[in-house]
Amino acid sequence: MMKLSLRVNGRDVTGDVEGRTLLVDFLRNDLRLTGTHVGCDTSQCGACTVHVDGKLVKSCTMFAVEADGAEVATIEGAAAPDGTLSVIQQAFQDHHGLQCGYCTPGMVMTAASLLRENPKPTEHEVRQYLEGNICRCTGYHNIVKAIMAASGQEMPAMAAE
Ligand code: FES
Ligand code: FES
């Protein structure tokens, strides 16, 4: 077993993990942060997306020990402590950006990263940025709409419903 210590959603945490333990499993099983989902375990679906030191990471592609000393953000840290949804979460709710919700934590974390890098993305840029996140339900349209709304923009009329 190996020891690790890191900050997760602003809280210092420690753990004992095997070298092969994936970050997503440490988050879900050891820290009980089950909002980070496992869809494929092979780096394709994006359901496990978190931020590590501000970078977007599919947490099924990273060993937990690689996050030693890092600052990790998961979906559980997105809302305010009083439960007020983040602007992006609220936009997903307002624009029906989810159905089953399985992809949603990863989508929200990806959207947060996009809007940090590019506060006013075009619809095309939003769709490109979401390429690593698969949604089986929504057809993506309302997800893109929600992210555009969270950036303070409307979808262009041609692309709108
Ligand atoms: S579970 Fe990590 S990309 Fe699908
Ligand atoms: S809302 Fe079901 S997979 Fe995206």
CSV table of N, CA and C and ligand atoms in Angstrom, one decimal:
chain,number,residue,atom,x,y,z
A,1,MET,N,0.8,-1.2,0.0
A,1,MET,CA,0.0,0.0,0.0
A,1,MET,C,0.9,1.3,0.0
A,2,MET,N,0.3,2.3,-0.6
A,2,MET,CA,1.1,3.6,-0.6
A,2,MET,C,0.2,4.7,0.0
A,3,LYS,N,0.9,5.6,0.6
A,3,LYS,CA,0.1,6.7,1.2
A,3,LYS,C,0.0,7.9,0.2
A,4,LEU,N,-1.1,8.5,0.3
A,4,LEU,CA,-1.2,9.8,-0.5
A,4,LEU,C,-1.9,10.8,0.3
A,5,SER,N,-1.6,12.0,0.0
A,5,SER,CA,-2.4,13.1,0.6
A,5,SER,C,-2.6,14.2,-0.5
A,6,LEU,N,-3.8,14.7,-0.5
A,6,LEU,CA,-4.2,15.7,-1.5
A,6,LEU,C,-5.3,16.5,-1.0
A,7,ARG,N,-5.7,17.5,-1.8
A,7,ARG,CA,-6.8,18.3,-1.4
A,7,ARG,C,-7.9,18.0,-2.4
A,8,VAL,N,-9.1,17.7,-1.9
A,8,VAL,CA,-10.2,17.4,-2.7
A,8,VAL,C,-11.4,18.3,-2.4
A,9,ASN,N,-11.8,19.1,-3.4
A,9,ASN,CA,-12.9,20.1,-3.1
A,9,ASN,C,-12.5,21.0,-1.9
A,10,GLY,N,-11.3,21.4,-1.8
A,10,GLY,CA,-10.8,22.3,-0.8
A,10,GLY,C,-10.6,21.7,0.6
A,11,ARG,N,-10.7,20.3,0.7
A,11,ARG,CA,-10.5,19.7,1.9
A,11,ARG,C,-9.3,18.8,1.9
A,12,ASP,N,-8.4,18.8,2.9
A,12,ASP,CA,-7.3,17.9,2.9
A,12,ASP,C,-7.7,16.5,3.2
A,13,VAL,N,-7.2,15.5,2.4
A,13,VAL,CA,-7.6,14.1,2.6
A,13,VAL,C,-6.3,13.3,2.5
A,14,THR,N,-6.3,12.1,3.1
A,14,THR,CA,-5.2,11.2,3.0
A,14,THR,C,-5.8,9.8,2.7
A,15,GLY,N,-4.9,9.0,2.2
A,15,GLY,CA,-5.4,7.6,1.9
A,15,GLY,C,-4.3,6.6,1.8
A,16,ASP,N,-4.6,5.4,1.9
A,16,ASP,CA,-3.7,4.3,1.6
A,16,ASP,C,-4.2,3.5,0.5
A,17,VAL,N,-3.5,3.5,-0.6
A,17,VAL,CA,-4.0,2.8,-1.8
A,17,VAL,C,-2.9,1.9,-2.4
A,18,GLU,N,-3.4,1.0,-3.2
A,18,GLU,CA,-2.4,0.2,-4.0
A,18,GLU,C,-1.9,1.0,-5.1
A,19,GLY,N,-0.8,0.7,-5.6
A,19,GLY,CA,-0.2,1.4,-6.7
A,19,GLY,C,-1.1,1.4,-7.9
A,20,ARG,N,-1.9,0.4,-8.1
A,20,ARG,CA,-2.7,0.2,-9.3
A,20,ARG,C,-4.1,0.9,-9.1
A,21,THR,N,-4.4,1.4,-7.9
A,21,THR,CA,-5.7,2.0,-7.7
A,21,THR,C,-5.9,3.3,-8.6
A,22,LEU,N,-7.0,3.3,-9.3
A,22,LEU,CA,-7.3,4.4,-10.2
A,22,LEU,C,-7.8,5.6,-9.3
A,23,LEU,N,-7.6,6.8,-9.8
A,23,LEU,CA,-8.1,8.0,-9.1
A,23,LEU,C,-9.6,7.9,-8.9
A,24,VAL,N,-10.3,7.5,-10.0
A,24,VAL,CA,-11.8,7.4,-9.9
A,24,VAL,C,-12.2,6.4,-8.8
A,25,ASP,N,-11.5,5.4,-8.6
A,25,ASP,CA,-11.9,4.4,-7.6
A,25,ASP,C,-11.5,4.9,-6.2
A,26,PHE,N,-10.4,5.7,-6.1
A,26,PHE,CA,-10.1,6.3,-4.8
A,26,PHE,C,-11.2,7.3,-4.4
A,27,LEU,N,-11.6,8.1,-5.4
A,27,LEU,CA,-12.7,9.1,-5.1
A,27,LEU,C,-14.0,8.5,-4.7
A,28,ARG,N,-14.3,7.4,-5.5
A,28,ARG,CA,-15.7,6.8,-5.2
A,28,ARG,C,-15.7,5.9,-4.0
A,29,ASN,N,-14.6,5.1,-3.9
A,29,ASN,CA,-14.7,4.0,-2.9
A,29,ASN,C,-14.1,4.5,-1.6
A,30,ASP,N,-13.0,5.2,-1.6
A,30,ASP,CA,-12.4,5.6,-0.4
A,30,ASP,C,-13.0,6.9,0.2
A,31,LEU,N,-13.3,7.9,-0.7
A,31,LEU,CA,-13.8,9.2,-0.3
A,31,LEU,C,-15.3,9.2,-0.4
A,32,ARG,N,-15.9,8.2,-0.9
A,32,ARG,CA,-17.4,8.2,-1.1
A,32,ARG,C,-17.9,9.3,-2.0
A,33,LEU,N,-17.1,9.8,-2.8
A,33,LEU,CA,-17.5,10.9,-3.7
A,33,LEU,C,-18.0,10.2,-5.0
A,34,THR,N,-19.3,9.7,-4.9
A,34,THR,CA,-19.8,8.9,-6.0
A,34,THR,C,-20.4,9.7,-7.1
A,35,GLY,N,-20.3,11.0,-7.1
A,35,GLY,CA,-20.8,11.8,-8.2
A,35,GLY,C,-20.0,11.7,-9.4
A,36,THR,N,-18.7,11.3,-9.2
A,36,THR,CA,-17.8,11.0,-10.4
A,36,THR,C,-18.2,9.6,-10.8
A,37,HIS,N,-18.6,9.5,-12.0
A,37,HIS,CA,-19.2,8.2,-12.5
A,37,HIS,C,-18.1,7.4,-13.3
A,38,VAL,N,-18.4,6.1,-13.4
A,38,VAL,CA,-17.6,5.2,-14.3
A,38,VAL,C,-18.5,4.8,-15.4
A,39,GLY,N,-18.2,5.1,-16.6
A,39,GLY,CA,-19.0,4.7,-17.7
A,39,GLY,C,-18.3,3.6,-18.5
A,40,CYS,N,-17.0,3.7,-18.7
A,40,CYS,CA,-16.4,2.8,-19.6
A,40,CYS,C,-15.1,2.2,-19.0
A,41,ASP,N,-14.4,3.0,-18.2
A,41,ASP,CA,-13.2,2.6,-17.6
A,41,ASP,C,-12.0,2.5,-18.6
A,42,THR,N,-12.3,3.0,-19.8
A,42,THR,CA,-11.2,2.9,-20.8
A,42,THR,C,-11.0,4.3,-21.5
A,43,SER,N,-11.3,5.3,-20.8
A,43,SER,CA,-10.9,6.7,-21.2
A,43,SER,C,-11.7,7.2,-22.4
A,44,GLN,N,-12.9,6.7,-22.6
A,44,GLN,CA,-13.7,7.1,-23.8
A,44,GLN,C,-14.9,8.0,-23.5
A,45,CYS,N,-15.6,7.7,-22.4
A,45,CYS,CA,-16.9,8.3,-22.2
A,45,CYS,C,-16.9,9.7,-21.5
A,46,GLY,N,-15.9,9.9,-20.6
A,46,GLY,CA,-15.8,11.2,-19.9
A,46,GLY,C,-16.7,11.3,-18.7
A,47,ALA,N,-17.4,10.2,-18.3
A,47,ALA,CA,-18.3,10.3,-17.1
A,47,ALA,C,-17.5,10.5,-15.8
A,48,CYS,N,-16.2,10.2,-15.9
A,48,CYS,CA,-15.3,10.2,-14.7
A,48,CYS,C,-14.5,11.5,-14.7
A,49,THR,N,-14.9,12.5,-15.5
A,49,THR,CA,-14.0,13.7,-15.6
A,49,THR,C,-14.0,14.6,-14.3
A,50,VAL,N,-12.8,14.9,-13.9
A,50,VAL,CA,-12.6,15.8,-12.7
A,50,VAL,C,-11.5,16.8,-13.1
A,51,HIS,N,-11.2,17.7,-12.2
A,51,HIS,CA,-10.1,18.6,-12.4
A,51,HIS,C,-9.0,18.2,-11.5
A,52,VAL,N,-7.8,18.2,-12.0
A,52,VAL,CA,-6.6,17.9,-11.2
A,52,VAL,C,-5.6,19.1,-11.4
A,53,ASP,N,-5.4,19.8,-10.4
A,53,ASP,CA,-4.6,21.0,-10.5
A,53,ASP,C,-5.1,21.9,-11.6
A,54,GLY,N,-6.4,22.0,-11.7
A,54,GLY,CA,-7.0,22.9,-12.7
A,54,GLY,C,-7.1,22.3,-14.1
A,55,LYS,N,-6.6,21.1,-14.3
A,55,LYS,CA,-6.6,20.5,-15.6
A,55,LYS,C,-7.7,19.5,-15.7
A,56,LEU,N,-8.4,19.4,-16.8
A,56,LEU,CA,-9.4,18.4,-17.0
A,56,LEU,C,-8.8,17.0,-17.2
A,57,VAL,N,-9.2,16.1,-16.3
A,57,VAL,CA,-8.6,14.7,-16.3
A,57,VAL,C,-9.8,13.7,-16.3
A,58,LYS,N,-9.6,12.7,-17.1
A,58,LYS,CA,-10.5,11.5,-17.0
A,58,LYS,C,-9.9,10.7,-15.9
A,59,SER,N,-10.6,10.6,-14.7
A,59,SER,CA,-10.0,10.0,-13.6
A,59,SER,C,-9.9,8.5,-13.6
A,60,CYS,N,-10.4,7.9,-14.7
A,60,CYS,CA,-10.1,6.4,-14.9
A,60,CYS,C,-8.8,6.2,-15.6
A,61,THR,N,-8.2,7.3,-16.0
A,61,THR,CA,-6.9,7.2,-16.8
A,61,THR,C,-5.7,7.5,-15.9
A,62,MET,N,-5.9,7.8,-14.6
A,62,MET,CA,-4.9,8.3,-13.7
A,62,MET,C,-4.8,7.4,-12.5
A,63,PHE,N,-3.7,7.1,-12.0
A,63,PHE,CA,-3.5,6.3,-10.8
A,63,PHE,C,-3.7,7.3,-9.6
A,64,ALA,N,-4.3,6.9,-8.6
A,64,ALA,CA,-4.6,7.7,-7.4
A,64,ALA,C,-3.3,8.3,-6.9
A,65,VAL,N,-2.2,7.5,-6.9
A,65,VAL,CA,-0.9,8.0,-6.4
A,65,VAL,C,-0.3,9.2,-7.2
A,66,GLU,N,-0.8,9.2,-8.5
A,66,GLU,CA,-0.3,10.3,-9.3
A,66,GLU,C,-0.9,11.6,-8.9
A,67,ALA,N,-2.0,11.6,-8.1
A,67,ALA,CA,-2.6,12.8,-7.6
A,67,ALA,C,-2.1,13.2,-6.2
A,68,ASP,N,-1.1,12.5,-5.8
A,68,ASP,CA,-0.5,12.9,-4.5
A,68,ASP,C,0.0,14.3,-4.5
A,69,GLY,N,-0.5,15.1,-3.5
A,69,GLY,CA,-0.1,16.5,-3.4
A,69,GLY,C,-0.9,17.4,-4.3
A,70,ALA,N,-1.8,16.9,-5.1
A,70,ALA,CA,-2.6,17.7,-6.1
A,70,ALA,C,-3.9,18.3,-5.4
A,71,GLU,N,-4.4,19.2,-6.2
A,71,GLU,CA,-5.7,19.8,-5.8
A,71,GLU,C,-6.7,19.2,-6.8
A,72,VAL,N,-7.7,18.5,-6.3
A,72,VAL,CA,-8.6,17.8,-7.1
A,72,VAL,C,-10.0,18.4,-6.9
A,73,ALA,N,-10.7,18.6,-8.0
A,73,ALA,CA,-12.1,19.2,-7.9
A,73,ALA,C,-13.0,18.1,-8.5
A,74,THR,N,-14.1,17.8,-7.8
A,74,THR,CA,-15.1,16.9,-8.4
A,74,THR,C,-16.4,17.6,-8.4
A,75,ILE,N,-17.4,16.9,-8.9
A,75,ILE,CA,-18.8,17.5,-9.1
A,75,ILE,C,-19.3,17.9,-7.7
A,76,GLU,N,-18.9,17.2,-6.6
A,76,GLU,CA,-19.5,17.5,-5.3
A,76,GLU,C,-19.0,18.9,-4.8
A,77,GLY,N,-18.0,19.4,-5.5
A,77,GLY,CA,-17.5,20.8,-5.1
A,77,GLY,C,-18.1,21.9,-5.9
A,78,ALA,N,-18.9,21.5,-6.9
A,78,ALA,CA,-19.4,22.5,-7.9
A,78,ALA,C,-20.4,23.5,-7.2
A,79,ALA,N,-21.3,23.0,-6.5
A,79,ALA,CA,-22.4,23.8,-5.8
A,79,ALA,C,-21.8,24.6,-4.6
A,80,ALA,N,-22.4,25.6,-4.2
A,80,ALA,CA,-21.9,26.4,-3.0
A,80,ALA,C,-22.2,25.5,-1.8
A,81,PRO,N,-21.6,25.8,-0.7
A,81,PRO,CA,-21.8,25.0,0.5
A,81,PRO,C,-23.2,24.9,1.0
A,82,ASP,N,-24.0,26.0,0.7
A,82,ASP,CA,-25.4,25.9,1.1
A,82,ASP,C,-26.3,25.2,0.0
A,83,GLY,N,-25.7,24.6,-1.0
A,83,GLY,CA,-26.4,23.8,-1.9
A,83,GLY,C,-26.8,24.6,-3.2
A,84,THR,N,-26.6,25.9,-3.2
A,84,THR,CA,-26.9,26.7,-4.4
A,84,THR,C,-26.1,26.2,-5.6
A,85,LEU,N,-26.8,25.8,-6.6
A,85,LEU,CA,-26.1,25.3,-7.8
A,85,LEU,C,-25.2,26.3,-8.4
A,86,SER,N,-24.1,25.8,-9.1
A,86,SER,CA,-23.3,26.7,-9.8
A,86,SER,C,-24.0,27.2,-11.0
A,87,VAL,N,-23.5,28.2,-11.7
A,87,VAL,CA,-24.2,28.8,-12.9
A,87,VAL,C,-24.4,27.7,-13.9
A,88,ILE,N,-23.4,26.9,-14.1
A,88,ILE,CA,-23.4,25.8,-15.1
A,88,ILE,C,-24.5,24.8,-14.7
A,89,GLN,N,-24.5,24.3,-13.5
A,89,GLN,CA,-25.5,23.3,-13.0
A,89,GLN,C,-26.9,23.9,-13.2
A,90,GLN,N,-27.1,25.2,-12.8
A,90,GLN,CA,-28.4,25.8,-13.0
A,90,GLN,C,-28.8,25.8,-14.4
A,91,ALA,N,-27.8,26.1,-15.3
A,91,ALA,CA,-28.2,26.2,-16.7
A,91,ALA,C,-28.5,24.8,-17.2
A,92,PHE,N,-27.9,23.8,-16.8
A,92,PHE,CA,-28.3,22.4,-17.2
A,92,PHE,C,-29.7,22.1,-16.7
A,93,GLN,N,-30.0,22.6,-15.5
A,93,GLN,CA,-31.4,22.3,-15.1
A,93,GLN,C,-32.4,23.1,-15.9
A,94,ASP,N,-32.1,24.4,-16.1
A,94,ASP,CA,-33.0,25.3,-16.8
A,94,ASP,C,-33.2,24.9,-18.2
A,95,HIS,N,-32.2,24.3,-18.9
A,95,HIS,CA,-32.3,24.0,-20.3
A,95,HIS,C,-32.4,22.5,-20.6
A,96,HIS,N,-32.7,21.8,-19.6
A,96,HIS,CA,-32.9,20.3,-19.7
A,96,HIS,C,-31.7,19.7,-20.4
A,97,GLY,N,-30.6,20.0,-19.8
A,97,GLY,CA,-29.3,19.5,-20.3
A,97,GLY,C,-29.0,18.1,-19.8
A,98,LEU,N,-30.0,17.4,-19.3
A,98,LEU,CA,-29.7,16.0,-18.8
A,98,LEU,C,-31.0,15.2,-18.9
A,99,GLN,N,-30.9,13.9,-19.0
A,99,GLN,CA,-32.0,13.0,-18.9
A,99,GLN,C,-31.7,12.0,-17.8
A,100,CYS,N,-31.0,11.0,-18.1
A,100,CYS,CA,-30.7,10.0,-17.1
A,100,CYS,C,-29.7,10.6,-16.1
A,101,GLY,N,-28.8,11.5,-16.5
A,101,GLY,CA,-27.9,12.2,-15.6
A,101,GLY,C,-26.5,11.5,-15.5
A,102,TYR,N,-26.4,10.4,-16.1
A,102,TYR,CA,-25.1,9.6,-15.9
A,102,TYR,C,-23.9,10.4,-16.4
A,103,CYS,N,-24.0,11.0,-17.5
A,103,CYS,CA,-22.9,11.8,-18.1
A,103,CYS,C,-22.7,13.1,-17.4
A,104,THR,N,-23.7,13.6,-16.7
A,104,THR,CA,-23.8,15.0,-16.3
A,104,THR,C,-22.7,15.5,-15.4
A,105,PRO,N,-22.2,14.8,-14.4
A,105,PRO,CA,-21.1,15.3,-13.7
A,105,PRO,C,-19.9,15.6,-14.5
A,106,GLY,N,-19.6,14.7,-15.4
A,106,GLY,CA,-18.5,14.9,-16.4
A,106,GLY,C,-18.7,16.0,-17.3
A,107,MET,N,-19.9,16.2,-17.8
A,107,MET,CA,-20.3,17.3,-18.6
A,107,MET,C,-20.1,18.6,-17.9
A,108,VAL,N,-20.5,18.7,-16.7
A,108,VAL,CA,-20.5,19.9,-15.9
A,108,VAL,C,-19.0,20.3,-15.6
A,109,MET,N,-18.2,19.3,-15.3
A,109,MET,CA,-16.8,19.5,-15.0
A,109,MET,C,-16.1,20.0,-16.3
A,110,THR,N,-16.4,19.4,-17.4
A,110,THR,CA,-15.8,19.8,-18.7
A,110,THR,C,-16.3,21.2,-19.1
A,111,ALA,N,-17.6,21.5,-18.9
A,111,ALA,CA,-18.1,22.8,-19.2
A,111,ALA,C,-17.4,23.9,-18.4
A,112,ALA,N,-17.1,23.5,-17.1
A,112,ALA,CA,-16.5,24.5,-16.2
A,112,ALA,C,-15.1,24.8,-16.7
A,113,SER,N,-14.4,23.8,-17.2
A,113,SER,CA,-13.0,24.0,-17.7
A,113,SER,C,-13.1,24.8,-19.0
A,114,LEU,N,-14.0,24.5,-19.9
A,114,LEU,CA,-14.1,25.3,-21.1
A,114,LEU,C,-14.4,26.7,-20.8
A,115,LEU,N,-15.3,27.0,-19.9
A,115,LEU,CA,-15.7,28.4,-19.7
A,115,LEU,C,-14.6,29.2,-18.9
A,116,ARG,N,-13.7,28.4,-18.2
A,116,ARG,CA,-12.6,29.1,-17.6
A,116,ARG,C,-11.6,29.5,-18.7
A,117,GLU,N,-11.4,28.6,-19.6
A,117,GLU,CA,-10.4,28.9,-20.7
A,117,GLU,C,-11.0,29.8,-21.7
A,118,ASN,N,-12.3,29.7,-22.0
A,118,ASN,CA,-12.9,30.5,-23.1
A,118,ASN,C,-14.3,30.9,-22.6
A,119,PRO,N,-14.4,32.0,-22.0
A,119,PRO,CA,-15.6,32.4,-21.3
A,119,PRO,C,-16.8,32.6,-22.3
A,120,LYS,N,-16.5,32.9,-23.6
A,120,LYS,CA,-17.6,33.1,-24.6
A,120,LYS,C,-17.3,32.2,-25.8
A,121,PRO,N,-17.5,31.0,-25.6
A,121,PRO,CA,-17.2,30.1,-26.8
A,121,PRO,C,-18.3,30.1,-27.8
A,122,THR,N,-18.0,29.8,-29.0
A,122,THR,CA,-19.0,29.7,-30.0
A,122,THR,C,-19.7,28.3,-29.8
A,123,GLU,N,-20.8,28.1,-30.5
A,123,GLU,CA,-21.5,26.8,-30.4
A,123,GLU,C,-20.5,25.7,-30.9
A,124,HIS,N,-19.8,26.0,-32.0
A,124,HIS,CA,-18.9,25.0,-32.5
A,124,HIS,C,-17.8,24.7,-31.5
A,125,GLU,N,-17.3,25.7,-30.9
A,125,GLU,CA,-16.2,25.5,-29.9
A,125,GLU,C,-16.8,24.6,-28.7
A,126,VAL,N,-18.0,24.9,-28.3
A,126,VAL,CA,-18.6,24.0,-27.2
A,126,VAL,C,-18.7,22.6,-27.7
A,127,ARG,N,-19.2,22.4,-28.9
A,127,ARG,CA,-19.3,21.0,-29.4
A,127,ARG,C,-17.9,20.3,-29.5
A,128,GLN,N,-16.9,21.0,-29.9
A,128,GLN,CA,-15.6,20.5,-30.1
A,128,GLN,C,-15.0,20.1,-28.7
A,129,TYR,N,-15.3,21.0,-27.7
A,129,TYR,CA,-14.7,20.7,-26.4
A,129,TYR,C,-15.3,19.5,-25.7
A,130,LEU,N,-16.6,19.3,-26.1
A,130,LEU,CA,-17.3,18.1,-25.5
A,130,LEU,C,-17.0,16.8,-26.2
A,131,GLU,N,-16.0,16.8,-27.1
A,131,GLU,CA,-15.8,15.6,-27.9
A,131,GLU,C,-15.4,14.4,-27.0
A,132,GLY,N,-14.8,14.6,-25.9
A,132,GLY,CA,-14.4,13.5,-25.0
A,132,GLY,C,-15.5,13.1,-24.0
A,133,ASN,N,-16.7,13.7,-24.1
A,133,ASN,CA,-17.8,13.3,-23.2
A,133,ASN,C,-18.9,12.8,-24.0
A,134,ILE,N,-19.3,11.5,-23.7
A,134,ILE,CA,-20.4,10.9,-24.4
A,134,ILE,C,-21.7,11.0,-23.6
A,135,CYS,N,-22.8,11.4,-24.3
A,135,CYS,CA,-24.1,11.3,-23.7
A,135,CYS,C,-25.0,10.4,-24.5
A,136,ARG,N,-25.6,9.4,-23.9
A,136,ARG,CA,-26.4,8.5,-24.6
A,136,ARG,C,-27.9,8.9,-24.7
A,137,CYS,N,-28.2,10.0,-24.1
A,137,CYS,CA,-29.7,10.4,-24.0
A,137,CYS,C,-30.1,11.6,-24.7
A,138,THR,N,-29.3,12.7,-24.5
A,138,THR,CA,-29.9,14.0,-24.9
A,138,THR,C,-29.7,14.4,-26.3
A,139,GLY,N,-28.8,13.8,-27.1
A,139,GLY,CA,-28.5,14.2,-28.4
A,139,GLY,C,-27.7,15.5,-28.4
A,140,TYR,N,-27.2,15.9,-27.2
A,140,TYR,CA,-26.2,17.0,-27.0
A,140,TYR,C,-26.8,18.4,-27.1
A,141,HIS,N,-27.9,18.5,-27.9
A,141,HIS,CA,-28.4,19.9,-28.2
A,141,HIS,C,-28.6,20.7,-26.9
A,142,ASN,N,-29.3,20.1,-26.0
A,142,ASN,CA,-29.6,20.9,-24.8
A,142,ASN,C,-28.4,21.1,-23.8
A,143,ILE,N,-27.5,20.2,-23.9
A,143,ILE,CA,-26.2,20.4,-23.2
A,143,ILE,C,-25.5,21.6,-23.7
A,144,VAL,N,-25.4,21.6,-25.1
A,144,VAL,CA,-24.7,22.8,-25.7
A,144,VAL,C,-25.5,24.1,-25.4
A,145,LYS,N,-26.8,24.0,-25.4
A,145,LYS,CA,-27.6,25.2,-25.1
A,145,LYS,C,-27.4,25.6,-23.7
A,146,ALA,N,-27.3,24.7,-22.8
A,146,ALA,CA,-27.0,25.0,-21.3
A,146,ALA,C,-25.7,25.7,-21.2
A,147,ILE,N,-24.7,25.2,-21.9
A,147,ILE,CA,-23.3,25.8,-21.7
A,147,ILE,C,-23.3,27.1,-22.3
A,148,MET,N,-24.0,27.3,-23.5
A,148,MET,CA,-24.0,28.6,-24.1
A,148,MET,C,-24.7,29.6,-23.1
A,149,ALA,N,-25.8,29.1,-22.5
A,149,ALA,CA,-26.5,30.0,-21.6
A,149,ALA,C,-25.7,30.3,-20.4
A,150,ALA,N,-24.9,29.4,-19.9
A,150,ALA,CA,-24.0,29.6,-18.7
A,150,ALA,C,-23.0,30.6,-19.1
A,151,SER,N,-22.6,30.7,-20.3
A,151,SER,CA,-21.6,31.7,-20.8
A,151,SER,C,-22.3,33.1,-21.1
A,152,GLY,N,-23.6,33.1,-20.9
A,152,GLY,CA,-24.3,34.4,-21.1
A,152,GLY,C,-24.7,34.6,-22.5
A,153,GLN,N,-24.7,33.5,-23.3
A,153,GLN,CA,-25.0,33.7,-24.7
A,153,GLN,C,-26.2,32.8,-25.1
A,154,GLU,N,-26.9,33.2,-26.1
A,154,GLU,CA,-28.0,32.4,-26.7
A,154,GLU,C,-27.4,31.5,-27.8
A,155,MET,N,-28.1,30.4,-28.0
A,155,MET,CA,-27.7,29.6,-29.2
A,155,MET,C,-28.1,30.4,-30.4
A,156,PRO,N,-27.3,30.3,-31.5
A,156,PRO,CA,-27.7,31.0,-32.7
A,156,PRO,C,-29.0,30.5,-33.2
A,157,ALA,N,-29.8,31.4,-33.8
A,157,ALA,CA,-31.2,31.0,-34.2
A,157,ALA,C,-31.3,29.8,-35.1
A,158,MET,N,-30.3,29.7,-36.0
A,158,MET,CA,-30.4,28.5,-36.9
A,158,MET,C,-30.3,27.2,-36.2
A,159,ALA,N,-29.5,27.2,-35.1
A,159,ALA,CA,-29.2,25.9,-34.4
A,159,ALA,C,-30.3,25.7,-33.3
A,160,ALA,N,-31.0,26.7,-33.0
A,160,ALA,CA,-32.0,26.6,-31.9
A,160,ALA,C,-33.1,25.7,-32.2
A,161,GLU,N,-33.8,25.2,-31.2
A,161,GLU,CA,-35.0,24.3,-31.5
A,161,GLU,C,-36.1,25.2,-32.1
B,1,FES,S1,-15.1,6.0,-17.1
B,1,FES,FE1,-13.4,7.3,-17.5
B,1,FES,S2,-13.7,7.9,-19.6
B,1,FES,FE2,-15.3,6.5,-19.2
B,2,FES,S1,-28.2,12.3,-19.8
B,2,FES,FE1,-28.1,10.1,-20.0
B,2,FES,S2,-26.1,9.8,-20.7
B,2,FES,FE2,-26.3,11.9,-20.8
